[in-house]
Amino acid sequence: MLPAIATEYLRLQSAETSRTLAYLRLRRAIQHLIDTGVLGPGHGLPSERDLAAGLQLSRVTVRKALSGLIDQGLLSQRQGAGTFVSERIVRSFSRLTSFTDDLRERGLNPQVTFLERGIGEVTPEEAMALNLSPGSGVVRLYRLRHVDGAPIAAERTLVPHSLLPEPQRIGASLYEALDTYGHRPRRALQRLRAVALDAEPAQLLHLESGAPGLLVERRAFLADGRVVEFTRSFYRGDAYDFVAELQSD
């Protein structure tokens, strides 16, 4: 990949009408190769040393260029393996699947960190979301989702306690835990909108406050119409694509 990066770097250099800092030029060169598909998801980049030698730049300059692309989510680093073009995750709006199922189908390794996992009495707002009576028990989950160690989503989930008696049994997948009780969702209503991330989800996702993200709200139902899940998820906007299949009447 070094020849392609060097060619694009030199093209940008020759096309400049004013002097550009070398690290910005290298950053633009690599981003252009990603945008045009020359560097596809999962492709490895040359080492910092090789890039520096091949482009006659200092390693500090190369490191600064790569760090900017890592902050944008375009590149990711794996300890001891190198720097790679980030995988964008495509999630369908036309199938009711769990986050874990989606990633496993694509050969990725999903992980979860529980920031909160407890049982309490439902609040008026939660009762409305879950169609529960006042005084009912509710399971509250706050999870940070990772792919290969990189955080990509922060999720707050509500589940009626009657449908999930032992929330400690939840592992990587909530739906797998619900399935053990015969309560896997059968349909869902889902809404997506673009947002500027508040400080808390931005920090969890290793982004700056106000960075673009996606807010997805899901209300899932059992076959008998009972609400089994209400989830609000904040996704990194630079790592996730949602798709839906549309058909005419």
PDB file of N, CA and C in Angstrom, residues 11-100:
ATOM      1  N   ARG A  11       0.781  13.624  -5.442  1.00  0.00           N
ATOM      2  CA  ARG A  11      -0.230  14.306  -6.283  1.00  0.00           C
ATOM      3  C   ARG A  11      -0.779  15.535  -5.559  1.00  0.00           C
ATOM      4  N   LEU A  12      -1.096  15.361  -4.286  1.00  0.00           N
ATOM      5  CA  LEU A  12      -1.602  16.490  -3.509  1.00  0.00           C
ATOM      6  C   LEU A  12      -0.540  17.578  -3.361  1.00  0.00           C
ATOM      7  N   GLN A  13       0.691  17.147  -3.189  1.00  0.00           N
ATOM      8  CA  GLN A  13       1.783  18.108  -3.031  1.00  0.00           C
ATOM      9  C   GLN A  13       1.954  18.950  -4.292  1.00  0.00           C
ATOM     10  N   SER A  14       1.897  18.314  -5.459  1.00  0.00           N
ATOM     11  CA  SER A  14       2.094  19.035  -6.717  1.00  0.00           C
ATOM     12  C   SER A  14       0.899  19.926  -7.062  1.00  0.00           C
ATOM     13  N   ALA A  15      -0.281  19.578  -6.539  1.00  0.00           N
ATOM     14  CA  ALA A  15      -1.487  20.350  -6.851  1.00  0.00           C
ATOM     15  C   ALA A  15      -1.696  21.527  -5.907  1.00  0.00           C
ATOM     16  N   GLU A  16      -0.888  21.630  -4.870  1.00  0.00           N
ATOM     17  CA  GLU A  16      -1.086  22.682  -3.872  1.00  0.00           C
ATOM     18  C   GLU A  16      -0.739  24.053  -4.448  1.00  0.00           C
ATOM     19  N   THR A  17      -1.600  25.021  -4.129  1.00  0.00           N
ATOM     20  CA  THR A  17      -1.321  26.409  -4.498  1.00  0.00           C
ATOM     21  C   THR A  17      -0.757  27.184  -3.315  1.00  0.00           C
ATOM     22  N   SER A  18      -0.872  26.617  -2.121  1.00  0.00           N
ATOM     23  CA  SER A  18      -0.262  27.213  -0.937  1.00  0.00           C
ATOM     24  C   SER A  18       0.345  26.099  -0.097  1.00  0.00           C
ATOM     25  N   ARG A  19       1.259  26.443   0.766  1.00  0.00           N
ATOM     26  CA  ARG A  19       1.975  25.443   1.532  1.00  0.00           C
ATOM     27  C   ARG A  19       1.058  24.798   2.566  1.00  0.00           C
ATOM     28  N   THR A  20       1.001  23.467   2.574  1.00  0.00           N
ATOM     29  CA  THR A  20       0.203  22.713   3.535  1.00  0.00           C
ATOM     30  C   THR A  20       1.137  21.926   4.434  1.00  0.00           C
ATOM     31  N   LEU A  21       0.797  21.849   5.708  1.00  0.00           N
ATOM     32  CA  LEU A  21       1.605  21.056   6.621  1.00  0.00           C
ATOM     33  C   LEU A  21       1.629  19.608   6.162  1.00  0.00           C
ATOM     34  N   ALA A  22       2.771  18.979   6.286  1.00  0.00           N
ATOM     35  CA  ALA A  22       2.956  17.634   5.740  1.00  0.00           C
ATOM     36  C   ALA A  22       1.997  16.624   6.367  1.00  0.00           C
ATOM     37  N   TYR A  23       1.732  16.740   7.665  1.00  0.00           N
ATOM     38  CA  TYR A  23       0.863  15.747   8.301  1.00  0.00           C
ATOM     39  C   TYR A  23      -0.570  15.858   7.789  1.00  0.00           C
ATOM     40  N   LEU A  24      -1.008  17.100   7.460  1.00  0.00           N
ATOM     41  CA  LEU A  24      -2.350  17.276   6.897  1.00  0.00           C
ATOM     42  C   LEU A  24      -2.423  16.709   5.488  1.00  0.00           C
ATOM     43  N   ARG A  25      -1.350  16.892   4.718  1.00  0.00           N
ATOM     44  CA  ARG A  25      -1.315  16.347   3.359  1.00  0.00           C
ATOM     45  C   ARG A  25      -1.376  14.831   3.395  1.00  0.00           C
ATOM     46  N   LEU A  26      -0.616  14.212   4.308  1.00  0.00           N
ATOM     47  CA  LEU A  26      -0.639  12.755   4.413  1.00  0.00           C
ATOM     48  C   LEU A  26      -2.009  12.271   4.883  1.00  0.00           C
ATOM     49  N   ARG A  27      -2.603  12.980   5.824  1.00  0.00           N
ATOM     50  CA  ARG A  27      -3.936  12.616   6.304  1.00  0.00           C
ATOM     51  C   ARG A  27      -4.951  12.653   5.156  1.00  0.00           C
ATOM     52  N   ARG A  28      -4.887  13.694   4.341  1.00  0.00           N
ATOM     53  CA  ARG A  28      -5.809  13.820   3.215  1.00  0.00           C
ATOM     54  C   ARG A  28      -5.556  12.730   2.177  1.00  0.00           C
ATOM     55  N   ALA A  29      -4.293  12.398   1.965  1.00  0.00           N
ATOM     56  CA  ALA A  29      -3.964  11.357   0.986  1.00  0.00           C
ATOM     57  C   ALA A  29      -4.558  10.010   1.404  1.00  0.00           C
ATOM     58  N   ILE A  30      -4.386   9.652   2.655  1.00  0.00           N
ATOM     59  CA  ILE A  30      -4.910   8.367   3.130  1.00  0.00           C
ATOM     60  C   ILE A  30      -6.433   8.381   3.126  1.00  0.00           C
ATOM     61  N   GLN A  31      -7.033   9.505   3.559  1.00  0.00           N
ATOM     62  CA  GLN A  31      -8.501   9.575   3.565  1.00  0.00           C
ATOM     63  C   GLN A  31      -9.059   9.457   2.150  1.00  0.00           C
ATOM     64  N   HIS A  32      -8.388  10.061   1.177  1.00  0.00           N
ATOM     65  CA  HIS A  32      -8.848   9.954  -0.213  1.00  0.00           C
ATOM     66  C   HIS A  32      -8.809   8.502  -0.688  1.00  0.00           C
ATOM     67  N   LEU A  33      -7.773   7.783  -0.330  1.00  0.00           N
ATOM     68  CA  LEU A  33      -7.664   6.377  -0.734  1.00  0.00           C
ATOM     69  C   LEU A  33      -8.738   5.525  -0.050  1.00  0.00           C
ATOM     70  N   ILE A  34      -9.113   5.893   1.165  1.00  0.00           N
ATOM     71  CA  ILE A  34     -10.204   5.181   1.839  1.00  0.00           C
ATOM     72  C   ILE A  34     -11.536   5.507   1.170  1.00  0.00           C
ATOM     73  N   ASP A  35     -11.771   6.801   0.902  1.00  0.00           N
ATOM     74  CA  ASP A  35     -13.042   7.234   0.299  1.00  0.00           C
ATOM     75  C   ASP A  35     -13.259   6.628  -1.081  1.00  0.00           C
ATOM     76  N   THR A  36     -12.182   6.423  -1.817  1.00  0.00           N
ATOM     77  CA  THR A  36     -12.300   5.897  -3.181  1.00  0.00           C
ATOM     78  C   THR A  36     -12.208   4.374  -3.235  1.00  0.00           C
ATOM     79  N   GLY A  37     -12.023   3.737  -2.090  1.00  0.00           N
ATOM     80  CA  GLY A  37     -12.005   2.280  -2.048  1.00  0.00           C
ATOM     81  C   GLY A  37     -10.668   1.643  -2.335  1.00  0.00           C
ATOM     82  N   VAL A  38      -9.644   2.437  -2.565  1.00  0.00           N
ATOM     83  CA  VAL A  38      -8.309   1.859  -2.782  1.00  0.00           C
ATOM     84  C   VAL A  38      -7.848   1.154  -1.507  1.00  0.00           C
ATOM     85  N   LEU A  39      -8.123   1.797  -0.374  1.00  0.00           N
ATOM     86  CA  LEU A  39      -7.884   1.170   0.925  1.00  0.00           C
ATOM     87  C   LEU A  39      -9.246   0.764   1.485  1.00  0.00           C
ATOM     88  N   GLY A  40      -9.531  -0.523   1.464  1.00  0.00           N
ATOM     89  CA  GLY A  40     -10.827  -1.012   1.911  1.00  0.00           C
ATOM     90  C   GLY A  40     -10.825  -1.376   3.383  1.00  0.00           C
ATOM     91  N   PRO A  41     -12.016  -1.623   3.948  1.00  0.00           N
ATOM     92  CA  PRO A  41     -12.127  -2.018   5.353  1.00  0.00           C
ATOM     93  C   PRO A  41     -11.245  -3.220   5.672  1.00  0.00           C
ATOM     94  N   GLY A  42     -10.489  -3.106   6.753  1.00  0.00           N
ATOM     95  CA  GLY A  42      -9.622  -4.196   7.172  1.00  0.00           C
ATOM     96  C   GLY A  42      -8.239  -4.168   6.577  1.00  0.00           C
ATOM     97  N   HIS A  43      -7.994  -3.320   5.574  1.00  0.00           N
ATOM     98  CA  HIS A  43      -6.660  -3.250   4.967  1.00  0.00           C
ATOM     99  C   HIS A  43      -5.656  -2.675   5.969  1.00  0.00           C
ATOM    100  N   GLY A  44      -4.500  -3.277   6.012  1.00  0.00           N
ATOM    101  CA  GLY A  44      -3.452  -2.809   6.892  1.00  0.00           C
ATOM    102  C   GLY A  44      -2.603  -1.738   6.230  1.00  0.00           C
ATOM    103  N   LEU A  45      -2.180  -0.754   7.014  1.00  0.00           N
ATOM    104  CA  LEU A  45      -1.292   0.295   6.518  1.00  0.00           C
ATOM    105  C   LEU A  45       0.163  -0.072   6.806  1.00  0.00           C
ATOM    106  N   PRO A  46       1.068   0.485   6.035  1.00  0.00           N
ATOM    107  CA  PRO A  46       2.484   0.281   6.361  1.00  0.00           C
ATOM    108  C   PRO A  46       2.771   0.815   7.760  1.00  0.00           C
ATOM    109  N   SER A  47       3.840   0.361   8.349  1.00  0.00           N
ATOM    110  CA  SER A  47       4.219   0.834   9.686  1.00  0.00           C
ATOM    111  C   SER A  47       4.601   2.308   9.630  1.00  0.00           C
ATOM    112  N   GLU A  48       4.602   2.945  10.789  1.00  0.00           N
ATOM    113  CA  GLU A  48       5.028   4.344  10.855  1.00  0.00           C
ATOM    114  C   GLU A  48       6.436   4.504  10.292  1.00  0.00           C
ATOM    115  N   ARG A  49       7.304   3.562  10.617  1.00  0.00           N
ATOM    116  CA  ARG A  49       8.688   3.636  10.137  1.00  0.00           C
ATOM    117  C   ARG A  49       8.747   3.563   8.618  1.00  0.00           C
ATOM    118  N   ASP A  50       7.983   2.637   8.023  1.00  0.00           N
ATOM    119  CA  ASP A  50       8.008   2.497   6.570  1.00  0.00           C
ATOM    120  C   ASP A  50       7.405   3.717   5.887  1.00  0.00           C
ATOM    121  N   LEU A  51       6.305   4.251   6.453  1.00  0.00           N
ATOM    122  CA  LEU A  51       5.708   5.454   5.874  1.00  0.00           C
ATOM    123  C   LEU A  51       6.677   6.624   5.953  1.00  0.00           C
ATOM    124  N   ALA A  52       7.324   6.774   7.082  1.00  0.00           N
ATOM    125  CA  ALA A  52       8.273   7.879   7.241  1.00  0.00           C
ATOM    126  C   ALA A  52       9.419   7.766   6.246  1.00  0.00           C
ATOM    127  N   ALA A  53       9.961   6.560   6.088  1.00  0.00           N
ATOM    128  CA  ALA A  53      11.084   6.366   5.168  1.00  0.00           C
ATOM    129  C   ALA A  53      10.644   6.548   3.718  1.00  0.00           C
ATOM    130  N   GLY A  54       9.475   5.979   3.372  1.00  0.00           N
ATOM    131  CA  GLY A  54       9.020   6.044   1.988  1.00  0.00           C
ATOM    132  C   GLY A  54       8.618   7.437   1.544  1.00  0.00           C
ATOM    133  N   LEU A  55       8.127   8.259   2.484  1.00  0.00           N
ATOM    134  CA  LEU A  55       7.662   9.606   2.141  1.00  0.00           C
ATOM    135  C   LEU A  55       8.664  10.683   2.561  1.00  0.00           C
ATOM    136  N   GLN A  56       9.785  10.264   3.150  1.00  0.00           N
ATOM    137  CA  GLN A  56      10.811  11.187   3.634  1.00  0.00           C
ATOM    138  C   GLN A  56      10.224  12.179   4.632  1.00  0.00           C
ATOM    139  N   LEU A  57       9.492  11.632   5.600  1.00  0.00           N
ATOM    140  CA  LEU A  57       8.880  12.424   6.660  1.00  0.00           C
ATOM    141  C   LEU A  57       9.393  11.917   8.006  1.00  0.00           C
ATOM    142  N   SER A  58       9.231  12.710   9.020  1.00  0.00           N
ATOM    143  CA  SER A  58       9.581  12.243  10.362  1.00  0.00           C
ATOM    144  C   SER A  58       8.477  11.332  10.884  1.00  0.00           C
ATOM    145  N   ARG A  59       8.828  10.472  11.810  1.00  0.00           N
ATOM    146  CA  ARG A  59       7.819   9.580  12.399  1.00  0.00           C
ATOM    147  C   ARG A  59       6.808  10.373  13.208  1.00  0.00           C
ATOM    148  N   VAL A  60       7.217  11.519  13.762  1.00  0.00           N
ATOM    149  CA  VAL A  60       6.279  12.378  14.489  1.00  0.00           C
ATOM    150  C   VAL A  60       5.195  12.889  13.540  1.00  0.00           C
ATOM    151  N   THR A  61       5.602  13.276  12.318  1.00  0.00           N
ATOM    152  CA  THR A  61       4.639  13.756  11.320  1.00  0.00           C
ATOM    153  C   THR A  61       3.679  12.644  10.918  1.00  0.00           C
ATOM    154  N   VAL A  62       4.198  11.450  10.688  1.00  0.00           N
ATOM    155  CA  VAL A  62       3.356  10.319  10.307  1.00  0.00           C
ATOM    156  C   VAL A  62       2.387   9.981  11.435  1.00  0.00           C
ATOM    157  N   ARG A  63       2.894   9.959  12.655  1.00  0.00           N
ATOM    158  CA  ARG A  63       2.051   9.613  13.809  1.00  0.00           C
ATOM    159  C   ARG A  63       0.918  10.625  13.965  1.00  0.00           C
ATOM    160  N   LYS A  64       1.211  11.895  13.737  1.00  0.00           N
ATOM    161  CA  LYS A  64       0.197  12.940  13.856  1.00  0.00           C
ATOM    162  C   LYS A  64      -0.875  12.778  12.778  1.00  0.00           C
ATOM    163  N   ALA A  65      -0.469  12.419  11.574  1.00  0.00           N
ATOM    164  CA  ALA A  65      -1.441  12.201  10.492  1.00  0.00           C
ATOM    165  C   ALA A  65      -2.350  11.022  10.812  1.00  0.00           C
ATOM    166  N   LEU A  66      -1.765   9.927  11.278  1.00  0.00           N
ATOM    167  CA  LEU A  66      -2.560   8.732  11.572  1.00  0.00           C
ATOM    168  C   LEU A  66      -3.482   8.953  12.764  1.00  0.00           C
ATOM    169  N   SER A  67      -3.008   9.684  13.780  1.00  0.00           N
ATOM    170  CA  SER A  67      -3.829   9.885  14.975  1.00  0.00           C
ATOM    171  C   SER A  67      -5.098  10.657  14.645  1.00  0.00           C
ATOM    172  N   GLY A  68      -5.014  11.600  13.698  1.00  0.00           N
ATOM    173  CA  GLY A  68      -6.205  12.329  13.286  1.00  0.00           C
ATOM    174  C   GLY A  68      -7.228  11.425  12.627  1.00  0.00           C
ATOM    175  N   LEU A  69      -6.775  10.480  11.818  1.00  0.00           N
ATOM    176  CA  LEU A  69      -7.684   9.540  11.150  1.00  0.00           C
ATOM    177  C   LEU A  69      -8.243   8.525  12.141  1.00  0.00           C
ATOM    178  N   ILE A  70      -7.465   8.187  13.160  1.00  0.00           N
ATOM    179  CA  ILE A  70      -7.964   7.296  14.210  1.00  0.00           C
ATOM    180  C   ILE A  70      -9.061   7.999  15.005  1.00  0.00           C
ATOM    181  N   ASP A  71      -8.854   9.282  15.309  1.00  0.00           N
ATOM    182  CA  ASP A  71      -9.864  10.048  16.038  1.00  0.00           C
ATOM    183  C   ASP A  71     -11.158  10.160  15.234  1.00  0.00           C
ATOM    184  N   GLN A  72     -11.047  10.209  13.907  1.00  0.00           N
ATOM    185  CA  GLN A  72     -12.224  10.267  13.046  1.00  0.00           C
ATOM    186  C   GLN A  72     -12.904   8.911  12.908  1.00  0.00           C
ATOM    187  N   GLY A  73     -12.269   7.857  13.380  1.00  0.00           N
ATOM    188  CA  GLY A  73     -12.830   6.521  13.248  1.00  0.00           C
ATOM    189  C   GLY A  73     -12.522   5.850  11.927  1.00  0.00           C
ATOM    190  N   LEU A  74     -11.696   6.476  11.087  1.00  0.00           N
ATOM    191  CA  LEU A  74     -11.379   5.892   9.780  1.00  0.00           C
ATOM    192  C   LEU A  74     -10.309   4.816   9.888  1.00  0.00           C
ATOM    193  N   LEU A  75      -9.442   4.950  10.880  1.00  0.00           N
ATOM    194  CA  LEU A  75      -8.399   3.947  11.133  1.00  0.00           C
ATOM    195  C   LEU A  75      -8.536   3.437  12.554  1.00  0.00           C
ATOM    196  N   SER A  76      -8.049   2.240  12.785  1.00  0.00           N
ATOM    197  CA  SER A  76      -7.998   1.678  14.130  1.00  0.00           C
ATOM    198  C   SER A  76      -6.656   0.985  14.308  1.00  0.00           C
ATOM    199  N   GLN A  77      -6.186   0.971  15.540  1.00  0.00           N
ATOM    200  CA  GLN A  77      -4.912   0.324  15.849  1.00  0.00           C
ATOM    201  C   GLN A  77      -5.142  -0.898  16.713  1.00  0.00           C
ATOM    202  N   ARG A  78      -4.435  -1.974  16.395  1.00  0.00           N
ATOM    203  CA  ARG A  78      -4.506  -3.205  17.166  1.00  0.00           C
ATOM    204  C   ARG A  78      -3.139  -3.456  17.779  1.00  0.00           C
ATOM    205  N   GLN A  79      -3.144  -3.619  19.076  1.00  0.00           N
ATOM    206  CA  GLN A  79      -1.900  -3.773  19.811  1.00  0.00           C
ATOM    207  C   GLN A  79      -1.056  -4.904  19.240  1.00  0.00           C
ATOM    208  N   GLY A  80       0.140  -4.575  18.820  1.00  0.00           N
ATOM    209  CA  GLY A  80       1.059  -5.562  18.295  1.00  0.00           C
ATOM    210  C   GLY A  80       0.810  -5.983  16.863  1.00  0.00           C
ATOM    211  N   ALA A  81      -0.269  -5.460  16.240  1.00  0.00           N
ATOM    212  CA  ALA A  81      -0.596  -5.867  14.872  1.00  0.00           C
ATOM    213  C   ALA A  81      -0.435  -4.743  13.862  1.00  0.00           C
ATOM    214  N   GLY A  82      -0.686  -3.490  14.272  1.00  0.00           N
ATOM    215  CA  GLY A  82      -0.524  -2.380  13.349  1.00  0.00           C
ATOM    216  C   GLY A  82      -1.767  -1.526  13.223  1.00  0.00           C
ATOM    217  N   THR A  83      -1.834  -0.762  12.148  1.00  0.00           N
ATOM    218  CA  THR A  83      -2.923   0.175  11.887  1.00  0.00           C
ATOM    219  C   THR A  83      -3.725  -0.321  10.691  1.00  0.00           C
ATOM    220  N   PHE A  84      -5.059  -0.288  10.817  1.00  0.00           N
ATOM    221  CA  PHE A  84      -5.946  -0.842   9.801  1.00  0.00           C
ATOM    222  C   PHE A  84      -7.077   0.134   9.482  1.00  0.00           C
ATOM    223  N   VAL A  85      -7.593   0.017   8.257  1.00  0.00           N
ATOM    224  CA  VAL A  85      -8.791   0.767   7.889  1.00  0.00           C
ATOM    225  C   VAL A  85      -9.964   0.187   8.669  1.00  0.00           C
ATOM    226  N   SER A  86     -10.723   1.055   9.318  1.00  0.00           N
ATOM    227  CA  SER A  86     -11.814   0.605  10.175  1.00  0.00           C
ATOM    228  C   SER A  86     -12.932  -0.036   9.354  1.00  0.00           C
ATOM    229  N   GLU A  87     -13.550  -1.020   9.975  1.00  0.00           N
ATOM    230  CA  GLU A  87     -14.726  -1.651   9.387  1.00  0.00           C
ATOM    231  C   GLU A  87     -15.951  -0.811   9.712  1.00  0.00           C
ATOM    232  N   ARG A  88     -16.768  -0.488   8.711  1.00  0.00           N
ATOM    233  CA  ARG A  88     -18.071   0.123   8.972  1.00  0.00           C
ATOM    234  C   ARG A  88     -19.081  -1.003   9.112  1.00  0.00           C
ATOM    235  N   ILE A  89     -19.910  -0.903  10.116  1.00  0.00           N
ATOM    236  CA  ILE A  89     -20.887  -1.943  10.415  1.00  0.00           C
ATOM    237  C   ILE A  89     -22.208  -1.564   9.778  1.00  0.00           C
ATOM    238  N   VAL A  90     -22.787  -2.479   9.028  1.00  0.00           N
ATOM    239  CA  VAL A  90     -24.068  -2.258   8.377  1.00  0.00           C
ATOM    240  C   VAL A  90     -25.135  -3.031   9.138  1.00  0.00           C
ATOM    241  N   ARG A  91     -26.159  -2.315   9.575  1.00  0.00           N
ATOM    242  CA  ARG A  91     -27.234  -2.949  10.333  1.00  0.00           C
ATOM    243  C   ARG A  91     -28.547  -2.714   9.611  1.00  0.00           C
ATOM    244  N   SER A  92     -29.305  -3.762   9.422  1.00  0.00           N
ATOM    245  CA  SER A  92     -30.559  -3.676   8.680  1.00  0.00           C
ATOM    246  C   SER A  92     -31.696  -3.220   9.581  1.00  0.00           C
ATOM    247  N   PHE A  93     -32.541  -2.346   9.035  1.00  0.00           N
ATOM    248  CA  PHE A  93     -33.750  -1.939   9.740  1.00  0.00           C
ATOM    249  C   PHE A  93     -34.915  -2.876   9.429  1.00  0.00           C
ATOM    250  N   SER A  94     -34.703  -3.828   8.532  1.00  0.00           N
ATOM    251  CA  SER A  94     -35.806  -4.693   8.106  1.00  0.00           C
ATOM    252  C   SER A  94     -35.807  -6.039   8.819  1.00  0.00           C
ATOM    253  N   ARG A  95     -34.795  -6.315   9.664  1.00  0.00           N
ATOM    254  CA  ARG A  95     -34.724  -7.565  10.417  1.00  0.00           C
ATOM    255  C   ARG A  95     -34.581  -7.265  11.899  1.00  0.00           C
ATOM    256  N   LEU A  96     -35.299  -8.029  12.706  1.00  0.00           N
ATOM    257  CA  LEU A  96     -35.203  -7.874  14.158  1.00  0.00           C
ATOM    258  C   LEU A  96     -34.123  -8.808  14.671  1.00  0.00           C
ATOM    259  N   THR A  97     -32.933  -8.256  14.858  1.00  0.00           N
ATOM    260  CA  THR A  97     -31.804  -9.033  15.356  1.00  0.00           C
ATOM    261  C   THR A  97     -31.138  -8.257  16.478  1.00  0.00           C
ATOM    262  N   SER A  98     -30.368  -8.943  17.278  1.00  0.00           N
ATOM    263  CA  SER A  98     -29.630  -8.278  18.338  1.00  0.00           C
ATOM    264  C   SER A  98     -28.327  -7.717  17.794  1.00  0.00           C
ATOM    265  N   PHE A  99     -27.757  -6.769  18.524  1.00  0.00           N
ATOM    266  CA  PHE A  99     -26.453  -6.210  18.195  1.00  0.00           C
ATOM    267  C   PHE A  99     -25.421  -7.329  18.051  1.00  0.00           C
ATOM    268  N   THR A 100     -25.446  -8.262  19.004  1.00  0.00           N
ATOM    269  CA  THR A 100     -24.473  -9.359  19.004  1.00  0.00           C
ATOM    270  C   THR A 100     -24.638 -10.237  17.778  1.00  0.00           C
TER     271      THR A 100
END
